[in-house]
Amino acid sequence: MIPKLMQSIALPATRVQASRRQFLLGALAAGTGIAVGFHLLSASPASATETTAAKGEHSFSPYLTIDGDGKVTILSSQFEMGQGSYNGVATLVAEELDADWSAIDVKGAAGNIKAYGNIAFGGTMQGTGGSTSMATSWERYRKAGAAARAMLVAAAASEWGVDAAEITVESGILAHPSGKSGGFGDFAAKAAAMPVPTDVALKQPGDWKLIGNAGLKRFDSARKANGTEQYTIDVKLPGMLTAVMIHPPLFGAKAKSFDASAARAVKGVVDVVETPRGIAVIGEHMWAATKGREAVTVEWDEAAAEKRGTPQLMSMYRDLAKKTPAAVARNDGDAEAAFASSAKVIEAGFEFPYLAHAAMEPLNAVARMNDDGTLEVWGGHQLPDVYQMLAGEAAGVTPEKVRLHVMKTGGSFGRRAVFDGDVVVEAVHAARAINFRAPVKVQWTREDDMRAGRYRPAYAHSLKAGIDENGKLVAWSNHVVGQSIMAKTAWEGMVKNGVDPTSVEGANNLPYAIPNQTVGLTSTEVGVPVLWWRSVGSTHTAFAAEVFMDEVAEAAGRDPIEFRLSMLEPESRHATVLKLAAEKAEWKKPLPEGRFRGVAIAESFGSVVAQIAEISTDGNGQIRVERVVAAVDCGLAINPDQVRAQVEGGIGFGLSAILAEEITLTDGRVDQGNFDMYTPLRIDAMPKVEVHIVASANPPSGIGEPGVPPIGPAVANAAYRALGKRIRVMPFARSLNA
């Protein structure tokens, strides 16, 4: 859903045009392609390849460089936040390049829409989201690797005076039957001057050594394990100052006045300045800034602030869910007539709280203005083009003068893909407020991260189903109530006829053959800032649909899996993963006493995942998830080990949310500030997970998010079998302890 939405985006930022000759290897999308054979696509300081010449590197395209030692550095259009996009892109390039896997590195790139525009988004902007990293990289990065290989071979053939067809390449070494051989570094300079192939042949699947290799381990695992990987929180620049923010305690409030006299007396505090997003306390280091913040007193203007608490909001949502939807997202057949003639009608309501992203690395960014008038910004740039434009506006310079350093990030889950630049803009404003006399890093604390908004929206669902005298599901309706993520943003145009697609994805595209069904939406006006959260709409729609589907199956007197399969095409992807999960979990085999199973299936971001959860109970109404069997169809699995890791991580992430996580507000103030009150899954609660990947020759689809939606409903359905109680209010802790 998200990729389709993003195709309509047209950024107002200045487009970067090529100023050097280009060679296109296949048009992949409107305005995009594989460009090779030039060092710079533009003269913009944001160009990722601009600094390579000074390092003795030789650029074969905007996608990779090779230095004199044979090291291959891949310039990724996709942002690395732990999901393994860098590893996937490295695999694509290294496969076609026949590079030495141990000589591979990947860096983030930005500032070149033609090269880095996300093809899944229509190529109009660079961005990482919607689990599209491998889909957008699949063809162009393989072609880039193949083109660079051809140029290296041509260079070696020229130097050795042999036929290029006689040269073999393996693990970064070029060799000829005569005994001549050399590494990539030996031919990099000459290869860069070689004619660029206008087309290249890609390897056939039977020749792949890296793509699909289940034993291939991530190239960056060691440095992540030993702590040498660098993140924004690790950035240190000469003379750099650190700033912490004072945000309004209520969403929508603004600073009326503040007294920083006591703060400025704190040793190490450099300045206290007001910015459009709050007050920045700037210090020589984090400790000074934090202690200075404690000494600032602020008077807030709360006239326009959101002052309702979550009890009031959810009461309003429940009432709205019982009424006629404000907009219609899907309307098939005649649901009302089908309900009227049904032998049995079932109804249920579901509630979902606000959720924080709670990434391991709290938000941060660094800004520095150079003497030549260029602005540099270090950060987790999930939407680089947007941030380049907004950072330029905040600094008073044109986007072409903004250079982004795309840093690896300790998690995001959607939090770093924001419409207004968020912490990136804060860093620029803070630096500008002190006249750019020093670089400034804005570093949020965990409490800042938890209380400054951008949550998964809270929702309520009202579902209704009708079954006929034969136990067939003939009518279905779902009324979704909650905030729109897209409304009142730069991309409000995505809301069509009152329907924000991110609110109903996963609800309006159910795979089941139900002849009469409606999906309605009522978008609420609430002042709590919301944002997409890992798996976006499917985080709540899949839960409501799959838990309710189990309830309907029970009312029809049918097995939950058999009931679902009866409404799916036998050879469909959904039926395939459902049958595979059932087989591997031994669904029909009786469980030991005290164990219970539940099933759920969901499609999101082009992939289909079925999960069967096995739980136990403690006899006091509490449950423990012991085992999860997952089957996934994500197209061709570039890195099977990474696919399994992402599904495992998605299960842990989703399980954490449904068991105990929630953001609550009291009179508009967020109650949770750290992991003492917002309680992610503890390691001892992680179940045993088995992941089974459906073999596929289709292009790769998403995997970073699709593992999340099915776990909640699978566990809830198992819990019903164990406790005889339907769990419809999230988190489980709230329902089970009620």
Coordinates of C-alpha atoms in Angstrom, one line a residue, residues 42 61 93 151-152 221 249 303 399 413 452-453 574 695 704-705:
S42 CA 25.8 16.8 -10.7
S61 CA 28.5 4.7 -11.4
V93 CA 26.3 -5.9 -6.6
M151 CA 34.6 -2.6 -17.6
L152 CA 37.2 -4.3 -15.3
S221 CA 28.0 -8.3 11.6
P249 CA 4.4 19.3 27.7
A303 CA -4.6 27.6 24.3
P399 CA 18.8 22.6 -1.3
F413 CA 10.3 1.5 12.5
A452 CA 7.5 14.0 21.8
G453 CA 4.8 12.3 19.7
H574 CA -2.2 -17.0 0.9
A695 CA 10.5 -20.9 -2.9
G704 CA 11.2 -5.7 7.0
E705 CA 7.6 -5.3 8.1

